[in-house]
XYZ file of C-alpha atoms in Angstrom:
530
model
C 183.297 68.970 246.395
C 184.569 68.499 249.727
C 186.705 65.492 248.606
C 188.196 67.711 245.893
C 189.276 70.045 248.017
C 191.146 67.418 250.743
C 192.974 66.270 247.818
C 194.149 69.389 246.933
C 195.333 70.171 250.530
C 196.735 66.838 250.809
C 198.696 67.152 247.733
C 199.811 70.664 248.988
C 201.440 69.563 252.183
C 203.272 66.431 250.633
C 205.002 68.705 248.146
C 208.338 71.069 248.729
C 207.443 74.198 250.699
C 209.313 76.357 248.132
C 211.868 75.793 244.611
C 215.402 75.242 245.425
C 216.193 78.305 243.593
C 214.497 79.993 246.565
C 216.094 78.332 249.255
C 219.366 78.516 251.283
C 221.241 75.957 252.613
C 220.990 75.519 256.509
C 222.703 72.070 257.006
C 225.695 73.928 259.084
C 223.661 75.022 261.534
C 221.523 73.040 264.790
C 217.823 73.495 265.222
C 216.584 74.458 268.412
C 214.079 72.042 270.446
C 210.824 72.933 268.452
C 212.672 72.216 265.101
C 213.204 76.072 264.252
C 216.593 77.055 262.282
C 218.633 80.539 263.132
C 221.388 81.575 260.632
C 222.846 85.005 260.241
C 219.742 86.558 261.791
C 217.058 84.639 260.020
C 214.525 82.598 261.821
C 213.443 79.612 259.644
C 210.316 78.121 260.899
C 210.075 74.156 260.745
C 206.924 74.096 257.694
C 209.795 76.518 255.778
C 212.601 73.451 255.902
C 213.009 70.391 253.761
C 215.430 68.024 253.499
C 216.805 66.871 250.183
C 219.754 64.606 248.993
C 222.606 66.093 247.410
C 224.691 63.842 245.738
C 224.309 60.822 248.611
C 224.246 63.418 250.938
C 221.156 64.331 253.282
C 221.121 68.464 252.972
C 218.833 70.734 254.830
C 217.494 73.956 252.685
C 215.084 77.091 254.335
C 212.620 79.004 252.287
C 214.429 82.461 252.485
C 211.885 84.064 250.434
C 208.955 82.621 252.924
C 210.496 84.092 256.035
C 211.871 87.108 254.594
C 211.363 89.558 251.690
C 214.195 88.655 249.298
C 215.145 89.428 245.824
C 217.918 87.592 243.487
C 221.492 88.655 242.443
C 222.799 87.161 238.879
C 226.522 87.237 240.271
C 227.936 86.811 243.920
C 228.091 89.912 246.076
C 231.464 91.895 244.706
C 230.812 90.616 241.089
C 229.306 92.201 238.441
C 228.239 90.810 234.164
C 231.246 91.642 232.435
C 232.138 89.886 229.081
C 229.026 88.020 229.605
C 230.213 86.196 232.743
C 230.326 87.137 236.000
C 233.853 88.851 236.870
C 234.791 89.700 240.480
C 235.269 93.435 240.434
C 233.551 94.642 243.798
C 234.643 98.643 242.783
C 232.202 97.842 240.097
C 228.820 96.586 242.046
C 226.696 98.805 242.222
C 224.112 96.909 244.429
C 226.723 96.560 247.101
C 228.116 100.168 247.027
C 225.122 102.107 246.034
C 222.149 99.445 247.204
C 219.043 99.443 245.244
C 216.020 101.283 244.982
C 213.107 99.558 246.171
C 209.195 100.605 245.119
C 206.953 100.947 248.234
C 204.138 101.294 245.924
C 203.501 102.555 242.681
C 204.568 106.634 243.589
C 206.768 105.923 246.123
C 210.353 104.095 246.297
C 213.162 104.219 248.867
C 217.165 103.022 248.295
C 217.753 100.294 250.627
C 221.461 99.686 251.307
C 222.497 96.228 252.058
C 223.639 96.577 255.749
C 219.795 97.346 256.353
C 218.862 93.411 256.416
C 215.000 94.775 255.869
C 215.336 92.163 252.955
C 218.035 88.813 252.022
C 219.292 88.108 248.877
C 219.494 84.754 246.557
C 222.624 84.481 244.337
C 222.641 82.422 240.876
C 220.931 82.592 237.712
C 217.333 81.370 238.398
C 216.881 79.051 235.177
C 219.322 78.572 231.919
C 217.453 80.331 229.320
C 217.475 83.572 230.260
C 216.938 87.735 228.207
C 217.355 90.789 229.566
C 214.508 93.318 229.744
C 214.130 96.124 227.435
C 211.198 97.446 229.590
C 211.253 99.536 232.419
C 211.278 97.561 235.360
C 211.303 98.407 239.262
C 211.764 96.034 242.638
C 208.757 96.196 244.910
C 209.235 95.810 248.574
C 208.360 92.289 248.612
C 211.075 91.066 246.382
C 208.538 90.898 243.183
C 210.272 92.431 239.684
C 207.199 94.452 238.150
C 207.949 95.142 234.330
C 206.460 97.815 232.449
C 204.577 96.777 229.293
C 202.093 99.936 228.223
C 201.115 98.183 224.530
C 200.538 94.940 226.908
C 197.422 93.094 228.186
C 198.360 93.332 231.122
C 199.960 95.909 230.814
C 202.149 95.203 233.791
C 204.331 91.500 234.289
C 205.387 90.433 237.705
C 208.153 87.989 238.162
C 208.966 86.339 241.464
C 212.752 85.934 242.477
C 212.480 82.306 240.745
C 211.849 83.952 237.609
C 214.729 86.790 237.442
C 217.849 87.933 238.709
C 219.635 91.783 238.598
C 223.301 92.986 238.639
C 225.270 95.251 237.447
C 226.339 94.881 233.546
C 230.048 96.940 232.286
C 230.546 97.762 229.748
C 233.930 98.432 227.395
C 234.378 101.687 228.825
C 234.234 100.327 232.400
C 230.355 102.045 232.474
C 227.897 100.531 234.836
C 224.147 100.104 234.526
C 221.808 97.887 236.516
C 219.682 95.756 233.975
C 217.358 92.752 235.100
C 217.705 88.884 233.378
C 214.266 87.587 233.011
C 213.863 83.718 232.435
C 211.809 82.777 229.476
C 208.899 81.856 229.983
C 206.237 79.790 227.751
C 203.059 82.261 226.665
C 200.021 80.927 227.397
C 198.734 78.708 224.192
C 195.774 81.111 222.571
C 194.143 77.555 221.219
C 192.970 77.381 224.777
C 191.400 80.890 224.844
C 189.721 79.868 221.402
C 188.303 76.621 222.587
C 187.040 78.027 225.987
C 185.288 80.771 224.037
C 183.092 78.978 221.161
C 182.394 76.301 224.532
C 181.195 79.400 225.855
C 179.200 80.774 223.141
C 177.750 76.801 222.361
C 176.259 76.995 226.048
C 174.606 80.340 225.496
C 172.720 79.351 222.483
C 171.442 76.388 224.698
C 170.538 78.984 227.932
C 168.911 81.467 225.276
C 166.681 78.653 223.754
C 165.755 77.828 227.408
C 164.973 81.594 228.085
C 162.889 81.260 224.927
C 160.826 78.290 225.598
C 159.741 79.909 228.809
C 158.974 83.460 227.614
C 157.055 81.006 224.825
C 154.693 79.413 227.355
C 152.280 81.243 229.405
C 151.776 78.359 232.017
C 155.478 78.868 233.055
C 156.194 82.524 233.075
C 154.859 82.253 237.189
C 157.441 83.235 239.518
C 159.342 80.152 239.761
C 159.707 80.707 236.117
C 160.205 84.638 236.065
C 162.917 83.893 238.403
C 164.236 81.176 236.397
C 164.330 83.216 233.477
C 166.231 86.217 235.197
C 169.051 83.882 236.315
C 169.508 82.124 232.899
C 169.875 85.489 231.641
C 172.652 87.289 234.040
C 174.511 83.917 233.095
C 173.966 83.878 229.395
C 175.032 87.937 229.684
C 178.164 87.041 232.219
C 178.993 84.085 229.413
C 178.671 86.172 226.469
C 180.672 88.981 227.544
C 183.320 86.917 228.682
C 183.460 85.018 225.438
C 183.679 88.695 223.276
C 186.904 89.473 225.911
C 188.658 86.077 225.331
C 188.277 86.813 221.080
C 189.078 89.948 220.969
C 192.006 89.419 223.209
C 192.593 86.417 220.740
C 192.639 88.569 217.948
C 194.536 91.476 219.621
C 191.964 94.255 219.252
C 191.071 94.924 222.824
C 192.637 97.962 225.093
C 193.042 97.995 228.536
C 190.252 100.549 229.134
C 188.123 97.719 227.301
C 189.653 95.391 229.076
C 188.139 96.994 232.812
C 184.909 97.770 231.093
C 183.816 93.939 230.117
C 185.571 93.100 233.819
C 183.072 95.227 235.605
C 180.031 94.064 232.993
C 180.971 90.221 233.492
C 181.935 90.684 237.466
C 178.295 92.324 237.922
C 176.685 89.393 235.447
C 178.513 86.823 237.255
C 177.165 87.736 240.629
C 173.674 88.447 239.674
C 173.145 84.742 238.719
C 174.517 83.419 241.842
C 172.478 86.007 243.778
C 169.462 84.888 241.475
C 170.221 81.097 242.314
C 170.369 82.072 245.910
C 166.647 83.801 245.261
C 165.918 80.124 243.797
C 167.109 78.331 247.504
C 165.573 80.759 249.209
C 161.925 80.576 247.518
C 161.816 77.154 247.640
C 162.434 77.145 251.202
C 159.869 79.732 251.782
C 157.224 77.879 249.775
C 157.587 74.531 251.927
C 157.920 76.154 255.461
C 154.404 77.273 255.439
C 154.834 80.892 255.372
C 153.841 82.010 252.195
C 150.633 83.172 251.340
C 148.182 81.077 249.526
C 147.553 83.858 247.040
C 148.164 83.356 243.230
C 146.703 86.755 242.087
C 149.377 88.190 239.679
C 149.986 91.525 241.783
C 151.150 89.509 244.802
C 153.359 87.494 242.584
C 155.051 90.742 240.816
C 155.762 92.159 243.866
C 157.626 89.591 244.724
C 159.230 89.659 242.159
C 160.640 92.698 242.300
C 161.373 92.328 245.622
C 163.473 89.999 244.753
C 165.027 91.757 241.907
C 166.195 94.423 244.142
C 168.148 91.488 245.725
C 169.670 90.034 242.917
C 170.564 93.043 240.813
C 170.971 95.301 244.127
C 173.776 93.695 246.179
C 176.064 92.611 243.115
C 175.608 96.377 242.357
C 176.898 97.290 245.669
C 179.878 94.887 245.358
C 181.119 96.177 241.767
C 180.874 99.713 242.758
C 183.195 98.812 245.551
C 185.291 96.920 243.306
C 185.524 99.890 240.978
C 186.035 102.326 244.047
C 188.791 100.009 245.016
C 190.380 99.609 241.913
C 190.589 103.550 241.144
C 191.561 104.436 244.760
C 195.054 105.816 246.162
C 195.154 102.211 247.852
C 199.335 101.119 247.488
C 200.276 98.669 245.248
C 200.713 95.419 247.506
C 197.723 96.265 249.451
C 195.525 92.869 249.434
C 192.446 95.006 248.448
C 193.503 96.332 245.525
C 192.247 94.436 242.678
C 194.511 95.295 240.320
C 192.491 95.113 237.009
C 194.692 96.946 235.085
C 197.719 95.223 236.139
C 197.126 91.926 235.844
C 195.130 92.425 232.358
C 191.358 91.385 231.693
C 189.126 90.391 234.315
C 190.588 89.042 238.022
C 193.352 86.766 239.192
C 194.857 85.673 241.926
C 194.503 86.946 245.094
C 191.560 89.599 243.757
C 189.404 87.015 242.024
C 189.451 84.776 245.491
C 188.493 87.829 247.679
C 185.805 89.841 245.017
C 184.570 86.473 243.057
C 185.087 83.317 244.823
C 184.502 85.156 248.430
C 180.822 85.552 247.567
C 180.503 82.648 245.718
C 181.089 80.190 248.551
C 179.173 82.554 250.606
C 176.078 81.978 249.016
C 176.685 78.421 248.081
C 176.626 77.727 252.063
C 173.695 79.998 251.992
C 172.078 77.472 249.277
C 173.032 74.440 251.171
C 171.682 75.346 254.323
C 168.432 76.206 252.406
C 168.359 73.007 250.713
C 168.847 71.636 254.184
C 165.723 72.813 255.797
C 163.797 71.974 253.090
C 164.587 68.682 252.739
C 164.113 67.874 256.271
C 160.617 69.875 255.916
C 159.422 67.644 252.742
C 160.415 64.557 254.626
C 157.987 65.864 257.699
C 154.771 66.760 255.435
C 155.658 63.362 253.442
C 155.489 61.304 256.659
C 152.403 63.599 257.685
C 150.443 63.174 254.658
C 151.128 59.263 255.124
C 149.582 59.185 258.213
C 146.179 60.882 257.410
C 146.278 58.689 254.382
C 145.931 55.569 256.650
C 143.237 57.200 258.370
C 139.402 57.636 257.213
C 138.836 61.624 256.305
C 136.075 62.963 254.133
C 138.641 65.338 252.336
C 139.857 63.155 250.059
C 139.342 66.208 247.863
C 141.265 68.238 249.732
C 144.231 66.120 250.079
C 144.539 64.821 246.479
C 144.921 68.929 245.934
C 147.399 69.176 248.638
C 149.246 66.052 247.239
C 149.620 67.382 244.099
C 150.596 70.885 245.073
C 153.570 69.240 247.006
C 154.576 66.985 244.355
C 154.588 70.094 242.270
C 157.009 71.530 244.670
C 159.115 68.573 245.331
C 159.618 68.626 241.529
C 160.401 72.058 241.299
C 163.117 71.345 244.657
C 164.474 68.885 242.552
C 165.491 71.025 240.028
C 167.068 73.555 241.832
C 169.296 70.716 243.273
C 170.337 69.627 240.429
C 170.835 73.282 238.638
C 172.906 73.916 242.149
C 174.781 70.623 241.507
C 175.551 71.278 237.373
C 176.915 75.079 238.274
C 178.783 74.100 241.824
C 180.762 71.556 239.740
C 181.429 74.288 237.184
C 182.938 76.550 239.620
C 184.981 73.618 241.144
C 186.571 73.360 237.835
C 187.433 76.721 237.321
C 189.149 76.971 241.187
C 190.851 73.885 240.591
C 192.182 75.044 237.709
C 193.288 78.621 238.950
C 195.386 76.113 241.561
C 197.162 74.357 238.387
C 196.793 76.845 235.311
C 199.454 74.481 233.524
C 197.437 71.673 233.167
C 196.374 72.149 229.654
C 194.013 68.531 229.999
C 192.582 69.888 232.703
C 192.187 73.288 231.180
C 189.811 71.200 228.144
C 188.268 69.552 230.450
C 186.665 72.415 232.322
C 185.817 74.627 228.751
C 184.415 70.996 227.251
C 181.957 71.387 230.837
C 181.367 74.987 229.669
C 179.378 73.329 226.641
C 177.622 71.104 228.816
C 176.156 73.845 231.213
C 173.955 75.375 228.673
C 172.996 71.891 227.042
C 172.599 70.463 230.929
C 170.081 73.334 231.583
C 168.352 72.758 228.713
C 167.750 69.088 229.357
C 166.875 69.754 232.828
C 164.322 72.422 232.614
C 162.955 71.893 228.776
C 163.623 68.392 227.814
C 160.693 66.853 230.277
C 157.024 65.417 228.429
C 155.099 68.403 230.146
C 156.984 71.122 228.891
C 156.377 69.215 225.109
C 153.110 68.798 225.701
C 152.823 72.517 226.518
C 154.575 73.213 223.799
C 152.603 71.609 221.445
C 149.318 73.222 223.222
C 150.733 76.586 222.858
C 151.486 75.680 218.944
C 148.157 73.844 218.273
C 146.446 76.980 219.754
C 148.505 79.329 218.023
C 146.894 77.598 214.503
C 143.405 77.633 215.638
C 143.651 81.541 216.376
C 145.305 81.631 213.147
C 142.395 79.776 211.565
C 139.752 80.988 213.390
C 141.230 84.719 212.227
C 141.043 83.940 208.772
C 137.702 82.031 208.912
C 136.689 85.594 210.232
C 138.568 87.427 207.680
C 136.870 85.281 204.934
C 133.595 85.679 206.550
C 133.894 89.311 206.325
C 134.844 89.501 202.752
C 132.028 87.819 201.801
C 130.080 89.842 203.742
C 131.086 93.187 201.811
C 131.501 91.606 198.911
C 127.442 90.773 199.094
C 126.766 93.442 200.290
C 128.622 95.244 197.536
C 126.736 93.291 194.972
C 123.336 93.559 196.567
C 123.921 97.268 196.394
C 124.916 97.079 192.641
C 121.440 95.083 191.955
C 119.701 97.483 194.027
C 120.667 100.324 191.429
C 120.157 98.065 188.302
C 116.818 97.960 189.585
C 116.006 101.350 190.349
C 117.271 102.348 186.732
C 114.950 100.024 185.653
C 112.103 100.931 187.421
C 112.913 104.593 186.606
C 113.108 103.655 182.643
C 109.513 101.857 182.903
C 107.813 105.079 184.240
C 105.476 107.729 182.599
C 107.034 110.622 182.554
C 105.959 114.184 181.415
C 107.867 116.742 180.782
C 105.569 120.499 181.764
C 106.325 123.805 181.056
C 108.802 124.210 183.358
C 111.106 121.800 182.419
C 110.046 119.153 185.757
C 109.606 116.020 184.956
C 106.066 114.567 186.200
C 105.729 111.280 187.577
């Protein structure tokens, strides 16, 4: 993991600090002693200037947009779109004789003239292939171009100044009107929603099977397996979910209302299983450092349990009401807090998914290491200890082949959680590394082909093992005996009644007959007389 991550920082700092079409050029102008660039009023730190060759020639550029909040101008200042090209007519610009309304946040804007320098401009065209927007469309203070999309998931687009430019368009009546030029850009392929959502669903089948084979057998629902069971869960619910978003979004039948409902259900899913796998660390830890009690009796064990529970269900709760609190405060628009789920469409990106998602995440992953750890270090102490009494003469041989196998019961159990921390850590590697590079359509397959492999890795690891068969085939063999021994007793019954139906039947026959081979006399009165 750690290599992973030096690579991508290496690979950051040996490329360009910034696109040409958001640089200046600086060549004209000396650095001072510590390497730092001044021109016009702009301070252009050393990490925000590259050198590049420019037709044989050795050029230096600065990152405006880095230093300073910028936006881009199709036309140089004084000319404005008219005929389709830019034509000088500086009576005609309305961004350098009016300025241009800038949005603070989402109900507030202010008209920023040019002289202000709060903000630089770029000049050009940012690509070849370019539209203009239909859509309502505002600059935010940062230099961003947010366009208004209601129908749209998301229902908002935001373009950086490499992606658009604004001027002033006039027409054949010598009208003016501001419009924005967006470049066009490639959608995202829906194939790779479509894989990445039966991958999902394929690994959920394999987690509900495991779910199923525990709830099956009686010898694992303890609370290593209770536990167990609630984590595989809060995944397979956080996997499902997401899976139903990505088709319906696929097939165009989700709303943005929708949309923030499945976020919050897969945010809170999401969480509870890495709070559950953290319960996992933690346990095993517990078990080995001596502190738990020796008791097995099922009350101790569900109260536990639930204690637990409260954990794992109880701070994710905590963290998705904030989220929600967040999301539907009066927080402004570029505020780094605001997740912005009904921006950016379903679920979280960017900025919000690092802080809300991965923020946790490696929280509790540092959590598990450090539990993993101590444990280790305490099963290689009571492995060295139990050596040594082994080489000495005891009279508790009883006692320590008990012992031994109650730690290699735990030691297997340790190594399970390992490897379950090992199969999901290098599934959320994948999906940060591919948040870094969301173009890389391999690498895109490659993480939803792992998405397959979690739920059939699980499955191997916790089912797939010669006691959990053997238990199975226990649980089945003594499912048929109750079934046999049920209708043995069924039978047994039958005939029962049924005898004793026909034993009453002869006992009637018989008293008719005795009652036909009697003397009777009929008196006076009409009584018979035995």
């Amino acid at each position: 993991m750690f290599l992973i991550i030096l690579l991508l920082v290496a690979s950051c700092v040996c490329e360009q600090p910034c696109p040409d079409n958001e640089s200046v050029d600086i060549s004209d102008v000396r650095s001072l002693e510590d390497g730092t660039i001044v021109q016009d009023g702009v301070v252009f730190p050393p990490n925000y200037v590259y050198a590049k060759n420019v037709s044989g020639e050795i050029r230096r550029f600065g990152c405006l947009c880095k230093v300073k909040n910028c936006f881009r101008k199709c036309c140089p200042m004084g000319s404005v779109f008219h005929e389709r090209i830019c034509t000088e007519m500086p009576d005609f610009d309305v961004i350098k004789n009016e300025g241009l309304n800038l949005h603070y946040s989402s109900k507030f804007r202010k008209k920023v003239e040019m002289k202000d320098r709060t903000f630089d401009m770029l000049y050009g065209k940012p690509c070849a292939a370019i539209y203009l927007e239909d859509n309502t469309w505002y600059v935010q203070e940062d230099g961003e171009l947010y366009v208004d999309i209601p129908s749209n998931i998301p229902p908002v687009i935001i373009y950086k100044p490499d992606k658009y430019c604004i001027d002033t368009f006039v027409n054949e009546k010598n009208e003016t009107q501001l419009n924005a030029l967006i470049c066009f850009v490639t959608k995202p392929d829906n194939n790779n929603y479509a894989l990445s959502s039966s991958c999902m669903l394929i690994s959920c089948f394999f987690i509900l099977l495991t779910v199923a084979v525990y709830a099956f057998l009686p010898e694992l629902r303890n609370l290593h397996g209770m536990v167990l069971m609630a984590y595989l869960l809060s995944f397979f619910v956080g996997f499902l979910f997401f899976a139903t978003m990505q088709i319906l979004i696929l097939r165009k039948e989700i709303s943005q209302e929708e949309c923030t409902v499945l976020t919050f259900i897969i945010y809170f899913s999401l969480l509870s299983a890495f709070f559950w796998l953290n319960v996992m660390c933690y346990d095993i830890w517990w078990t080995f450092s001596g502190k738990r009690a020796t008791s097995g009796r099922h009350g101790s064990v569900m109260k536990r349990f639930c204690c637990y529970a409260g954990y794992a269900f109880g701070v994710p709760t905590v963290l998705t009401v904030i989220l929600g609190a967040l999301e539907f405060s009066d927080l402004p628009m570029q505020h780094p807090l605001l997740p912005k789920l009904r921006l950016q469409g379903c679920f979280l990106y960017g900025t919000s998914k690092l802080i809300y998602l991965y923020g946790p995440i490696v929280v509790l992953c540092v959590a598990n290491l450090i539990f993993f750890t101590l444990t280790a270090i305490k099963i290689a102490q009571i492995k060295r200890d139990t050596e040594m009494l082994r080489s000495k003469d005891s009279s508790t041989h009883d006692q320590d082949r008990k012992d031994t196998q109650r730690m290699n019961l735990s030691c297997s159990r340790f190594s399970l959680y390992v490897k379950l921390f090992a199969v999901m850590g290098v599934n959320w590697i994948l999906e940060v590394v591919s948040s870094f590079y969301p173009e890389a359509d391999f690498f895109w397959q490659f993480s939803d082909a792992y998405n397959v492999l979690v739920g059939l890795i699980i499955f191997i690891i916790f089912v797939c093992k010669k006691k959990t068969f053997k238990l199975i085939k226990k649980r089945v063999t003594g499912c048929r005996k109750v079934n046999t021994n049920h209708n043995e007793v069924n039978n047994f019954h039958n005939k029962i009644i049924s005898r004793w139906r026909d034993g009453e039947r002869n006992a009637s026959v018989e008293t008719f007959k005795t009652l036909d081979g009697v003397d009777t006399r009929t008196g006076s009165n009409g009584i018979v007389q035995l």
